[in-house]
Amino acid sequence: MSSKEVLSKLRSVVAATDLLTGEDEKVFYTKGFRVGHGKALAIALPRTLLQLWQVLEVCVANDVIILMQASNTGITGGSTPDGDDYDRDLIIVSTRRLGGLQIIDDARQVIAFPGSTLTELENALKPYNKEPHSVIGSSCIGASVIGGICNNSGGSLIRRGPAFTEKSLFARIDTSGKLQLVNNLGIKLGRDPKTILENLASRQYTTGDSPDWDGKLWAEDYAKNLRDVTADSPARYNGNPEYLHDSAGSAGKLAVFAVRLPTFDAPANTTTFYIGTNDESELVQLRHFLLTSLSQLPIQAEYIHRGALDLSIRYGKHIYKAIRRLGPEKIPELIAQKARWDRLVKRVPLLPENTVDKAIQISNALTPIGLADRIPSYLDLYEHHLVIKADERDAAEMATLLERFFATRTGKYFKCNEDEARDAFLVRFTVGACTICYCESHGIDTNERLLAFDVALRRNDTEWRLKLPPHLREQVLLDSCCGHFFCFVNHQDYILKPGYDAVLFKKEVLAYLETRGAKYPAEHNVGHLYHASEGYEAQMRQLDPTNSFNPGIGKTSKKKYWH
């Protein structure tokens, strides 16, 4: 069929308002949150699981590339098109209207649908005193539950490791080009796709009645692996065969309809410690000391470099203030609203395209910092910052160990009150957006001058920061570093000075990381920024033999049948 005929077929499945074809209305979906952009014939926004299946049927029948997209909050551009050199028409299938959750087995497990967000899941579990695998972090910008599973996202919770499950319901295309719906949820739902999807949506099922209901629902051995601080390998990284199974780590090579996940008991109360030092080696030693000494691992241990903290306060202030005031669930709505304002500004000939960003930064410059006083005071005193959250019942042991450790060292710490604990984590999870805010307000193309490195360091590495050689440091205008410190997952952003070759810079940084024995990416998936390893590409080929779902991911072939 021609492109027009394909669009006509899709309009017979979804409402006309749910199929976007205008360039202005498509850009929100074709441009990545941080990097990545490309062309798409249309954006389809199904409203039911059955509509999603029918959209896939039209695409497969007409040899159209399918790019599944949830919240479009990815860091490596993996949920947006990459350029316009595909060999077939491309349809983005957005699942943002397919939210919803089903809490099962007395709230011990949940079933999450394609558009379910981490914030939605977190709020749904609060009445049960339960929490999901991941909590505040990327959830601040509306990240989806299934997106996390497909990317093996690591999250900030130390004891739980990468997002993982062996139980999911997904569509795949077999070697003959036939679309199949595979039910590996461990729940009897019927035999044909329509019956399966309708029974699931209406909860016409019972759990525990399927012979294959058992299976791993999370990375339950992660905490044990993390404590092995002598291991000459990272604790987690994308493409790790241990965490690849069906939808888990699938990187968009399947269309996932539902995942089955565990819930966890929420701590009744927590205690947060804020640590500052000017000696990086002290923090590395502290990590080793606490991982081998604590009876119970803490909940989170988040690192922020002074530069990242400063950029977040100066350019991301509006983000942490909005989260505090409105809650993380409102952030996706605000991002969408800003995108609409940006489109309107583009229609005014005399205004620069980044007018909205400039206005936001003027407001940031004129308003107070809005953080509890001791946090900005530590910014002035210390280069390295570490925030550790522990279950309150483990807080006394943590305090004792911190007091012993710093008795003979230069670093300091304080026990946070409620406001300080809240603000410390809010500003930490603003760091991921601070370089974007800087670039947008200064008219810098993030695809050309912003480079993000998501690095899993060896568990026995004696260094934390990336120590670039002088000729590379000379090319950097600004840098921002944060990370999941006990997991030794380092998130490093560089904004390059104008005139430098970003491709060459990245190549040389990756070569440096190889000398450190690091794995990359650690948790943001390969997207269109990293090469998939040979083993990871083999997994993708097995999942999607015709290369019809998200071709080109991991810098692999975009051609049909992987030619």
PDB file of N, CA and C in Angstrom, residues 34 73-78 118 133-139 141 143-164 222 226 234-240 243-244 248-251 300-303 428-429 431-432 452-457 464 481-493 513 518-527 529-530 536 553:
ATOM      1  N   ARG A  34      16.313  14.187  25.515  1.00  0.00           N
ATOM      2  CA  ARG A  34      17.661  14.749  25.618  1.00  0.00           C
ATOM      3  C   ARG A  34      18.320  14.827  24.253  1.00  0.00           C
ATOM      4  N   THR A  73      11.098   9.698  27.624  1.00  0.00           N
ATOM      5  CA  THR A  73      11.993  10.333  28.601  1.00  0.00           C
ATOM      6  C   THR A  73      13.386   9.729  28.549  1.00  0.00           C
ATOM      7  N   GLY A  74      13.670   8.939  27.510  1.00  0.00           N
ATOM      8  CA  GLY A  74      14.952   8.257  27.426  1.00  0.00           C
ATOM      9  C   GLY A  74      16.122   9.218  27.302  1.00  0.00           C
ATOM     10  N   ILE A  75      17.282   8.755  27.742  1.00  0.00           N
ATOM     11  CA  ILE A  75      18.489   9.580  27.759  1.00  0.00           C
ATOM     12  C   ILE A  75      19.341   9.371  26.509  1.00  0.00           C
ATOM     13  N   THR A  76      19.170   8.235  25.835  1.00  0.00           N
ATOM     14  CA  THR A  76      20.057   7.904  24.719  1.00  0.00           C
ATOM     15  C   THR A  76      19.346   7.889  23.362  1.00  0.00           C
ATOM     16  N   GLY A  77      18.141   8.451  23.296  1.00  0.00           N
ATOM     17  CA  GLY A  77      17.453   8.596  22.017  1.00  0.00           C
ATOM     18  C   GLY A  77      16.872   7.318  21.455  1.00  0.00           C
ATOM     19  N   GLY A  78      16.742   6.287  22.272  1.00  0.00           N
ATOM     20  CA  GLY A  78      16.316   4.987  21.767  1.00  0.00           C
ATOM     21  C   GLY A  78      14.837   4.845  21.495  1.00  0.00           C
ATOM     22  N   LEU A 118       6.021   5.247  36.502  1.00  0.00           N
ATOM     23  CA  LEU A 118       6.554   4.896  37.816  1.00  0.00           C
ATOM     24  C   LEU A 118       5.835   5.666  38.918  1.00  0.00           C
ATOM     25  N   HIS A 133       9.679  -1.370  42.314  1.00  0.00           N
ATOM     26  CA  HIS A 133      11.120  -1.548  42.168  1.00  0.00           C
ATOM     27  C   HIS A 133      11.850  -0.219  42.187  1.00  0.00           C
ATOM     28  N   SER A 134      11.325   0.781  41.491  1.00  0.00           N
ATOM     29  CA  SER A 134      11.961   2.093  41.408  1.00  0.00           C
ATOM     30  C   SER A 134      11.040   3.151  41.985  1.00  0.00           C
ATOM     31  N   VAL A 135      11.635   4.131  42.649  1.00  0.00           N
ATOM     32  CA  VAL A 135      10.852   5.239  43.181  1.00  0.00           C
ATOM     33  C   VAL A 135      11.404   6.534  42.617  1.00  0.00           C
ATOM     34  N   ILE A 136      11.232   7.642  43.328  1.00  0.00           N
ATOM     35  CA  ILE A 136      11.534   8.965  42.767  1.00  0.00           C
ATOM     36  C   ILE A 136      12.921   8.984  42.136  1.00  0.00           C
ATOM     37  N   GLY A 137      12.975   9.541  41.001  1.00  0.00           N
ATOM     38  CA  GLY A 137      14.189   9.581  40.179  1.00  0.00           C
ATOM     39  C   GLY A 137      13.725   9.962  38.807  1.00  0.00           C
ATOM     40  N   SER A 138      13.880   9.015  37.864  1.00  0.00           N
ATOM     41  CA  SER A 138      13.357   9.288  36.534  1.00  0.00           C
ATOM     42  C   SER A 138      11.844   9.399  36.554  1.00  0.00           C
ATOM     43  N   SER A 139      11.199   8.866  37.620  1.00  0.00           N
ATOM     44  CA  SER A 139       9.748   8.996  37.730  1.00  0.00           C
ATOM     45  C   SER A 139       9.323  10.455  37.760  1.00  0.00           C
ATOM     46  N   ILE A 141      10.004  12.710  35.742  1.00  0.00           N
ATOM     47  CA  ILE A 141       9.662  13.185  34.412  1.00  0.00           C
ATOM     48  C   ILE A 141       8.744  12.203  33.703  1.00  0.00           C
ATOM     49  N   ALA A 143       8.663   8.716  33.585  1.00  0.00           N
ATOM     50  CA  ALA A 143       9.167   7.494  32.956  1.00  0.00           C
ATOM     51  C   ALA A 143       8.185   6.347  33.151  1.00  0.00           C
ATOM     52  N   SER A 144       8.108   5.470  32.160  1.00  0.00           N
ATOM     53  CA  SER A 144       7.134   4.380  32.200  1.00  0.00           C
ATOM     54  C   SER A 144       7.723   3.135  32.847  1.00  0.00           C
ATOM     55  N   VAL A 145       6.841   2.331  33.406  1.00  0.00           N
ATOM     56  CA  VAL A 145       7.249   1.071  34.041  1.00  0.00           C
ATOM     57  C   VAL A 145       7.818   0.119  32.990  1.00  0.00           C
ATOM     58  N   ILE A 146       7.088  -0.062  31.894  1.00  0.00           N
ATOM     59  CA  ILE A 146       7.528  -1.009  30.872  1.00  0.00           C
ATOM     60  C   ILE A 146       8.780  -0.514  30.165  1.00  0.00           C
ATOM     61  N   GLY A 147       8.904   0.806  29.997  1.00  0.00           N
ATOM     62  CA  GLY A 147      10.142   1.340  29.431  1.00  0.00           C
ATOM     63  C   GLY A 147      11.339   0.962  30.270  1.00  0.00           C
ATOM     64  N   GLY A 148      11.172   0.993  31.597  1.00  0.00           N
ATOM     65  CA  GLY A 148      12.257   0.592  32.486  1.00  0.00           C
ATOM     66  C   GLY A 148      12.633  -0.864  32.310  1.00  0.00           C
ATOM     67  N   ILE A 149      11.632  -1.734  32.186  1.00  0.00           N
ATOM     68  CA  ILE A 149      11.897  -3.163  31.971  1.00  0.00           C
ATOM     69  C   ILE A 149      12.616  -3.381  30.639  1.00  0.00           C
ATOM     70  N   CYS A 150      12.125  -2.739  29.577  1.00  0.00           N
ATOM     71  CA  CYS A 150      12.723  -2.933  28.257  1.00  0.00           C
ATOM     72  C   CYS A 150      14.161  -2.436  28.196  1.00  0.00           C
ATOM     73  N   ASN A 151      14.504  -1.493  29.053  1.00  0.00           N
ATOM     74  CA  ASN A 151      15.863  -0.942  29.067  1.00  0.00           C
ATOM     75  C   ASN A 151      16.722  -1.507  30.187  1.00  0.00           C
ATOM     76  N   ASN A 152      16.183  -2.442  30.984  1.00  0.00           N
ATOM     77  CA  ASN A 152      16.914  -2.903  32.170  1.00  0.00           C
ATOM     78  C   ASN A 152      17.394  -1.712  33.000  1.00  0.00           C
ATOM     79  N   SER A 153      16.539  -0.696  33.139  1.00  0.00           N
ATOM     80  CA  SER A 153      16.924   0.505  33.869  1.00  0.00           C
ATOM     81  C   SER A 153      17.342   0.140  35.282  1.00  0.00           C
ATOM     82  N   GLY A 154      18.393   0.805  35.748  1.00  0.00           N
ATOM     83  CA  GLY A 154      18.949   0.408  37.039  1.00  0.00           C
ATOM     84  C   GLY A 154      18.218   0.979  38.220  1.00  0.00           C
ATOM     85  N   GLY A 155      17.848   2.254  38.132  1.00  0.00           N
ATOM     86  CA  GLY A 155      17.218   2.872  39.279  1.00  0.00           C
ATOM     87  C   GLY A 155      18.212   3.171  40.384  1.00  0.00           C
ATOM     88  N   SER A 156      17.725   3.832  41.407  1.00  0.00           N
ATOM     89  CA  SER A 156      18.597   4.286  42.483  1.00  0.00           C
ATOM     90  C   SER A 156      18.521   3.427  43.727  1.00  0.00           C
ATOM     91  N   LEU A 157      17.648   2.433  43.750  1.00  0.00           N
ATOM     92  CA  LEU A 157      17.470   1.633  44.964  1.00  0.00           C
ATOM     93  C   LEU A 157      18.501   0.506  44.996  1.00  0.00           C
ATOM     94  N   ILE A 158      19.363   0.576  45.991  1.00  0.00           N
ATOM     95  CA  ILE A 158      20.564  -0.252  46.022  1.00  0.00           C
ATOM     96  C   ILE A 158      20.256  -1.739  46.078  1.00  0.00           C
ATOM     97  N   ARG A 159      19.241  -2.136  46.800  1.00  0.00           N
ATOM     98  CA  ARG A 159      19.023  -3.560  47.060  1.00  0.00           C
ATOM     99  C   ARG A 159      18.347  -4.288  45.901  1.00  0.00           C
ATOM    100  N   ARG A 160      17.851  -3.560  44.880  1.00  0.00           N
ATOM    101  CA  ARG A 160      16.950  -4.188  43.910  1.00  0.00           C
ATOM    102  C   ARG A 160      17.515  -4.358  42.512  1.00  0.00           C
ATOM    103  N   GLY A 161      18.602  -3.678  42.192  1.00  0.00           N
ATOM    104  CA  GLY A 161      19.248  -3.902  40.919  1.00  0.00           C
ATOM    105  C   GLY A 161      18.460  -3.418  39.727  1.00  0.00           C
ATOM    106  N   PRO A 162      18.806  -3.899  38.524  1.00  0.00           N
ATOM    107  CA  PRO A 162      18.139  -3.440  37.307  1.00  0.00           C
ATOM    108  C   PRO A 162      16.699  -3.937  37.223  1.00  0.00           C
ATOM    109  N   ALA A 163      15.860  -3.172  36.528  1.00  0.00           N
ATOM    110  CA  ALA A 163      14.474  -3.579  36.315  1.00  0.00           C
ATOM    111  C   ALA A 163      14.459  -4.865  35.490  1.00  0.00           C
ATOM    112  N   PHE A 164      13.714  -5.862  35.977  1.00  0.00           N
ATOM    113  CA  PHE A 164      13.777  -7.181  35.342  1.00  0.00           C
ATOM    114  C   PHE A 164      12.530  -7.978  35.704  1.00  0.00           C
ATOM    115  N   TYR A 222      20.964  -9.258  43.343  1.00  0.00           N
ATOM    116  CA  TYR A 222      21.783  -8.085  43.086  1.00  0.00           C
ATOM    117  C   TYR A 222      22.549  -7.599  44.312  1.00  0.00           C
ATOM    118  N   LEU A 226      26.561  -6.970  44.751  1.00  0.00           N
ATOM    119  CA  LEU A 226      27.075  -5.633  45.001  1.00  0.00           C
ATOM    120  C   LEU A 226      28.081  -5.621  46.147  1.00  0.00           C
ATOM    121  N   PRO A 234      31.715  -4.904  36.640  1.00  0.00           N
ATOM    122  CA  PRO A 234      30.631  -4.067  37.154  1.00  0.00           C
ATOM    123  C   PRO A 234      29.505  -4.899  37.753  1.00  0.00           C
ATOM    124  N   ALA A 235      28.696  -4.247  38.581  1.00  0.00           N
ATOM    125  CA  ALA A 235      27.559  -4.924  39.194  1.00  0.00           C
ATOM    126  C   ALA A 235      26.397  -5.043  38.222  1.00  0.00           C
ATOM    127  N   ARG A 236      26.257  -4.063  37.327  1.00  0.00           N
ATOM    128  CA  ARG A 236      25.149  -4.101  36.377  1.00  0.00           C
ATOM    129  C   ARG A 236      25.526  -3.286  35.144  1.00  0.00           C
ATOM    130  N   TYR A 237      24.979  -3.700  34.006  1.00  0.00           N
ATOM    131  CA  TYR A 237      25.182  -2.964  32.761  1.00  0.00           C
ATOM    132  C   TYR A 237      24.187  -3.477  31.732  1.00  0.00           C
ATOM    133  N   ASN A 238      23.854  -2.648  30.757  1.00  0.00           N
ATOM    134  CA  ASN A 238      22.923  -3.058  29.709  1.00  0.00           C
ATOM    135  C   ASN A 238      23.563  -4.118  28.822  1.00  0.00           C
ATOM    136  N   GLY A 239      22.756  -5.076  28.451  1.00  0.00           N
ATOM    137  CA  GLY A 239      23.261  -6.162  27.635  1.00  0.00           C
ATOM    138  C   GLY A 239      23.831  -7.303  28.440  1.00  0.00           C
ATOM    139  N   ASN A 240      23.777  -7.212  29.768  1.00  0.00           N
ATOM    140  CA  ASN A 240      24.227  -8.311  30.611  1.00  0.00           C
ATOM    141  C   ASN A 240      23.297  -9.504  30.396  1.00  0.00           C
ATOM    142  N   TYR A 243      20.344 -10.587  32.681  1.00  0.00           N
ATOM    143  CA  TYR A 243      19.091  -9.842  32.825  1.00  0.00           C
ATOM    144  C   TYR A 243      18.374  -9.630  31.489  1.00  0.00           C
ATOM    145  N   LEU A 244      18.645 -10.485  30.507  1.00  0.00           N
ATOM    146  CA  LEU A 244      17.930 -10.437  29.237  1.00  0.00           C
ATOM    147  C   LEU A 244      16.966 -11.604  29.170  1.00  0.00           C
ATOM    148  N   ALA A 248      12.415  -8.072  29.048  1.00  0.00           N
ATOM    149  CA  ALA A 248      13.487  -7.472  29.850  1.00  0.00           C
ATOM    150  C   ALA A 248      14.725  -7.255  28.990  1.00  0.00           C
ATOM    151  N   GLY A 249      15.118  -5.994  28.858  1.00  0.00           N
ATOM    152  CA  GLY A 249      16.273  -5.662  28.041  1.00  0.00           C
ATOM    153  C   GLY A 249      16.012  -5.727  26.553  1.00  0.00           C
ATOM    154  N   SER A 250      14.743  -5.731  26.140  1.00  0.00           N
ATOM    155  CA  SER A 250      14.415  -5.922  24.725  1.00  0.00           C
ATOM    156  C   SER A 250      14.674  -4.689  23.872  1.00  0.00           C
ATOM    157  N   ALA A 251      14.825  -3.523  24.476  1.00  0.00           N
ATOM    158  CA  ALA A 251      15.232  -2.295  23.770  1.00  0.00           C
ATOM    159  C   ALA A 251      14.324  -1.951  22.592  1.00  0.00           C
ATOM    160  N   GLN A 300      19.341   4.055  49.435  1.00  0.00           N
ATOM    161  CA  GLN A 300      19.924   4.801  48.323  1.00  0.00           C
ATOM    162  C   GLN A 300      21.253   5.407  48.767  1.00  0.00           C
ATOM    163  N   ALA A 301      22.150   5.602  47.793  1.00  0.00           N
ATOM    164  CA  ALA A 301      23.407   6.314  48.022  1.00  0.00           C
ATOM    165  C   ALA A 301      23.730   7.059  46.733  1.00  0.00           C
ATOM    166  N   GLU A 302      23.401   8.341  46.694  1.00  0.00           N
ATOM    167  CA  GLU A 302      23.451   9.122  45.465  1.00  0.00           C
ATOM    168  C   GLU A 302      24.564  10.158  45.521  1.00  0.00           C
ATOM    169  N   TYR A 303      25.381  10.178  44.489  1.00  0.00           N
ATOM    170  CA  TYR A 303      26.519  11.097  44.389  1.00  0.00           C
ATOM    171  C   TYR A 303      26.149  12.304  43.543  1.00  0.00           C
ATOM    172  N   ARG A 428      19.174  16.187  43.535  1.00  0.00           N
ATOM    173  CA  ARG A 428      19.934  15.118  42.886  1.00  0.00           C
ATOM    174  C   ARG A 428      19.263  14.674  41.590  1.00  0.00           C
ATOM    175  N   PHE A 429      17.956  14.526  41.615  1.00  0.00           N
ATOM    176  CA  PHE A 429      17.282  14.032  40.421  1.00  0.00           C
ATOM    177  C   PHE A 429      16.887  15.147  39.459  1.00  0.00           C
ATOM    178  N   VAL A 431      19.565  16.871  38.458  1.00  0.00           N
ATOM    179  CA  VAL A 431      20.862  16.913  37.765  1.00  0.00           C
ATOM    180  C   VAL A 431      20.747  16.401  36.333  1.00  0.00           C
ATOM    181  N   GLY A 432      19.932  15.361  36.121  1.00  0.00           N
ATOM    182  CA  GLY A 432      19.821  14.786  34.780  1.00  0.00           C
ATOM    183  C   GLY A 432      19.327  15.760  33.737  1.00  0.00           C
ATOM    184  N   ALA A 452      26.516  12.460  26.740  1.00  0.00           N
ATOM    185  CA  ALA A 452      26.206  11.826  28.019  1.00  0.00           C
ATOM    186  C   ALA A 452      26.846  10.442  28.055  1.00  0.00           C
ATOM    187  N   PHE A 453      27.542  10.159  29.141  1.00  0.00           N
ATOM    188  CA  PHE A 453      28.172   8.852  29.328  1.00  0.00           C
ATOM    189  C   PHE A 453      27.563   8.194  30.565  1.00  0.00           C
ATOM    190  N   ASP A 454      27.084   7.007  30.357  1.00  0.00           N
ATOM    191  CA  ASP A 454      26.387   6.228  31.383  1.00  0.00           C
ATOM    192  C   ASP A 454      27.246   4.987  31.641  1.00  0.00           C
ATOM    193  N   VAL A 455      28.018   5.012  32.715  1.00  0.00           N
ATOM    194  CA  VAL A 455      29.149   4.093  32.852  1.00  0.00           C
ATOM    195  C   VAL A 455      29.025   3.211  34.091  1.00  0.00           C
ATOM    196  N   ALA A 456      29.193   1.907  33.903  1.00  0.00           N
ATOM    197  CA  ALA A 456      29.245   0.966  35.018  1.00  0.00           C
ATOM    198  C   ALA A 456      30.708   0.644  35.297  1.00  0.00           C
ATOM    199  N   LEU A 457      31.208   1.114  36.422  1.00  0.00           N
ATOM    200  CA  LEU A 457      32.610   0.889  36.790  1.00  0.00           C
ATOM    201  C   LEU A 457      32.774  -0.479  37.458  1.00  0.00           C
ATOM    202  N   TRP A 464      36.513   7.026  41.011  1.00  0.00           N
ATOM    203  CA  TRP A 464      35.100   7.246  40.692  1.00  0.00           C
ATOM    204  C   TRP A 464      34.940   8.182  39.497  1.00  0.00           C
ATOM    205  N   CYS A 481      28.390  15.666  36.768  1.00  0.00           N
ATOM    206  CA  CYS A 481      28.551  14.263  37.163  1.00  0.00           C
ATOM    207  C   CYS A 481      27.660  13.954  38.355  1.00  0.00           C
ATOM    208  N   CYS A 482      26.930  12.870  38.250  1.00  0.00           N
ATOM    209  CA  CYS A 482      26.170  12.328  39.384  1.00  0.00           C
ATOM    210  C   CYS A 482      26.207  10.813  39.245  1.00  0.00           C
ATOM    211  N   GLY A 483      25.532  10.099  40.117  1.00  0.00           N
ATOM    212  CA  GLY A 483      25.530   8.650  39.953  1.00  0.00           C
ATOM    213  C   GLY A 483      25.011   7.908  41.149  1.00  0.00           C
ATOM    214  N   HIS A 484      24.781   6.617  40.916  1.00  0.00           N
ATOM    215  CA  HIS A 484      24.364   5.692  41.971  1.00  0.00           C
ATOM    216  C   HIS A 484      25.652   5.114  42.568  1.00  0.00           C
ATOM    217  N   PHE A 485      26.095   5.714  43.666  1.00  0.00           N
ATOM    218  CA  PHE A 485      27.480   5.543  44.086  1.00  0.00           C
ATOM    219  C   PHE A 485      27.806   4.131  44.561  1.00  0.00           C
ATOM    220  N   PHE A 486      26.970   3.523  45.370  1.00  0.00           N
ATOM    221  CA  PHE A 486      27.276   2.166  45.844  1.00  0.00           C
ATOM    222  C   PHE A 486      27.238   1.164  44.689  1.00  0.00           C
ATOM    223  N   CYS A 487      26.407   1.426  43.683  1.00  0.00           N
ATOM    224  CA  CYS A 487      26.358   0.563  42.502  1.00  0.00           C
ATOM    225  C   CYS A 487      27.511   0.855  41.549  1.00  0.00           C
ATOM    226  N   PHE A 488      28.239   1.947  41.809  1.00  0.00           N
ATOM    227  CA  PHE A 488      29.333   2.415  40.961  1.00  0.00           C
ATOM    228  C   PHE A 488      28.863   2.641  39.525  1.00  0.00           C
ATOM    229  N   VAL A 489      27.703   3.277  39.406  1.00  0.00           N
ATOM    230  CA  VAL A 489      27.160   3.692  38.117  1.00  0.00           C
ATOM    231  C   VAL A 489      27.300   5.200  38.024  1.00  0.00           C
ATOM    232  N   ASN A 490      28.129   5.654  37.077  1.00  0.00           N
ATOM    233  CA  ASN A 490      28.502   7.055  36.939  1.00  0.00           C
ATOM    234  C   ASN A 490      27.796   7.660  35.730  1.00  0.00           C
ATOM    235  N   HIS A 491      27.073   8.764  35.972  1.00  0.00           N
ATOM    236  CA  HIS A 491      26.429   9.498  34.881  1.00  0.00           C
ATOM    237  C   HIS A 491      27.199  10.796  34.657  1.00  0.00           C
ATOM    238  N   GLN A 492      27.875  10.876  33.530  1.00  0.00           N
ATOM    239  CA  GLN A 492      28.740  12.010  33.241  1.00  0.00           C
ATOM    240  C   GLN A 492      28.283  12.707  31.961  1.00  0.00           C
ATOM    241  N   ASP A 493      27.993  14.005  32.070  1.00  0.00           N
ATOM    242  CA  ASP A 493      27.633  14.820  30.905  1.00  0.00           C
ATOM    243  C   ASP A 493      28.758  15.802  30.600  1.00  0.00           C
ATOM    244  N   LEU A 513      37.468   4.653  28.705  1.00  0.00           N
ATOM    245  CA  LEU A 513      36.660   3.800  29.585  1.00  0.00           C
ATOM    246  C   LEU A 513      37.062   2.329  29.449  1.00  0.00           C
ATOM    247  N   ALA A 518      35.496  -0.607  32.290  1.00  0.00           N
ATOM    248  CA  ALA A 518      34.103  -0.228  32.524  1.00  0.00           C
ATOM    249  C   ALA A 518      33.208  -0.807  31.430  1.00  0.00           C
ATOM    250  N   LYS A 519      31.919  -0.906  31.749  1.00  0.00           N
ATOM    251  CA  LYS A 519      30.907  -1.291  30.767  1.00  0.00           C
ATOM    252  C   LYS A 519      30.000  -0.085  30.532  1.00  0.00           C
ATOM    253  N   TYR A 520      29.523   0.042  29.305  1.00  0.00           N
ATOM    254  CA  TYR A 520      28.641   1.154  28.980  1.00  0.00           C
ATOM    255  C   TYR A 520      27.691   0.711  27.868  1.00  0.00           C
ATOM    256  N   PRO A 521      26.454   1.189  27.915  1.00  0.00           N
ATOM    257  CA  PRO A 521      25.848   1.977  28.983  1.00  0.00           C
ATOM    258  C   PRO A 521      25.525   1.109  30.200  1.00  0.00           C
ATOM    259  N   ALA A 522      25.370   1.766  31.327  1.00  0.00           N
ATOM    260  CA  ALA A 522      25.100   1.048  32.565  1.00  0.00           C
ATOM    261  C   ALA A 522      23.617   0.749  32.751  1.00  0.00           C
ATOM    262  N   GLU A 523      22.758   1.720  32.424  1.00  0.00           N
ATOM    263  CA  GLU A 523      21.342   1.524  32.703  1.00  0.00           C
ATOM    264  C   GLU A 523      20.402   2.296  31.792  1.00  0.00           C
ATOM    265  N   HIS A 524      20.914   3.098  30.880  1.00  0.00           N
ATOM    266  CA  HIS A 524      20.058   3.895  30.007  1.00  0.00           C
ATOM    267  C   HIS A 524      19.831   3.239  28.652  1.00  0.00           C
ATOM    268  N   ASN A 525      20.340   2.087  28.458  1.00  0.00           N
ATOM    269  CA  ASN A 525      20.260   1.318  27.224  1.00  0.00           C
ATOM    270  C   ASN A 525      21.085   1.952  26.110  1.00  0.00           C
ATOM    271  N   VAL A 526      21.352   1.144  25.094  1.00  0.00           N
ATOM    272  CA  VAL A 526      22.260   1.562  24.032  1.00  0.00           C
ATOM    273  C   VAL A 526      21.701   2.712  23.209  1.00  0.00           C
ATOM    274  N   GLY A 527      20.367   2.762  23.051  1.00  0.00           N
ATOM    275  CA  GLY A 527      19.764   3.825  22.263  1.00  0.00           C
ATOM    276  C   GLY A 527      20.427   3.947  20.900  1.00  0.00           C
ATOM    277  N   LEU A 529      23.174   5.982  20.745  1.00  0.00           N
ATOM    278  CA  LEU A 529      24.463   6.570  21.108  1.00  0.00           C
ATOM    279  C   LEU A 529      25.570   5.539  21.261  1.00  0.00           C
ATOM    280  N   TYR A 530      25.206   4.298  21.598  1.00  0.00           N
ATOM    281  CA  TYR A 530      26.208   3.269  21.881  1.00  0.00           C
ATOM    282  C   TYR A 530      26.057   2.100  20.910  1.00  0.00           C
ATOM    283  N   TYR A 536      24.587  -8.772  22.682  1.00  0.00           N
ATOM    284  CA  TYR A 536      23.327  -8.042  22.786  1.00  0.00           C
ATOM    285  C   TYR A 536      22.644  -7.955  21.426  1.00  0.00           C
ATOM    286  N   ILE A 553      18.678   0.443  16.451  1.00  0.00           N
ATOM    287  CA  ILE A 553      19.003   0.601  17.869  1.00  0.00           C
ATOM    288  C   ILE A 553      20.369  -0.035  18.137  1.00  0.00           C
TER     289      ILE A 553
END
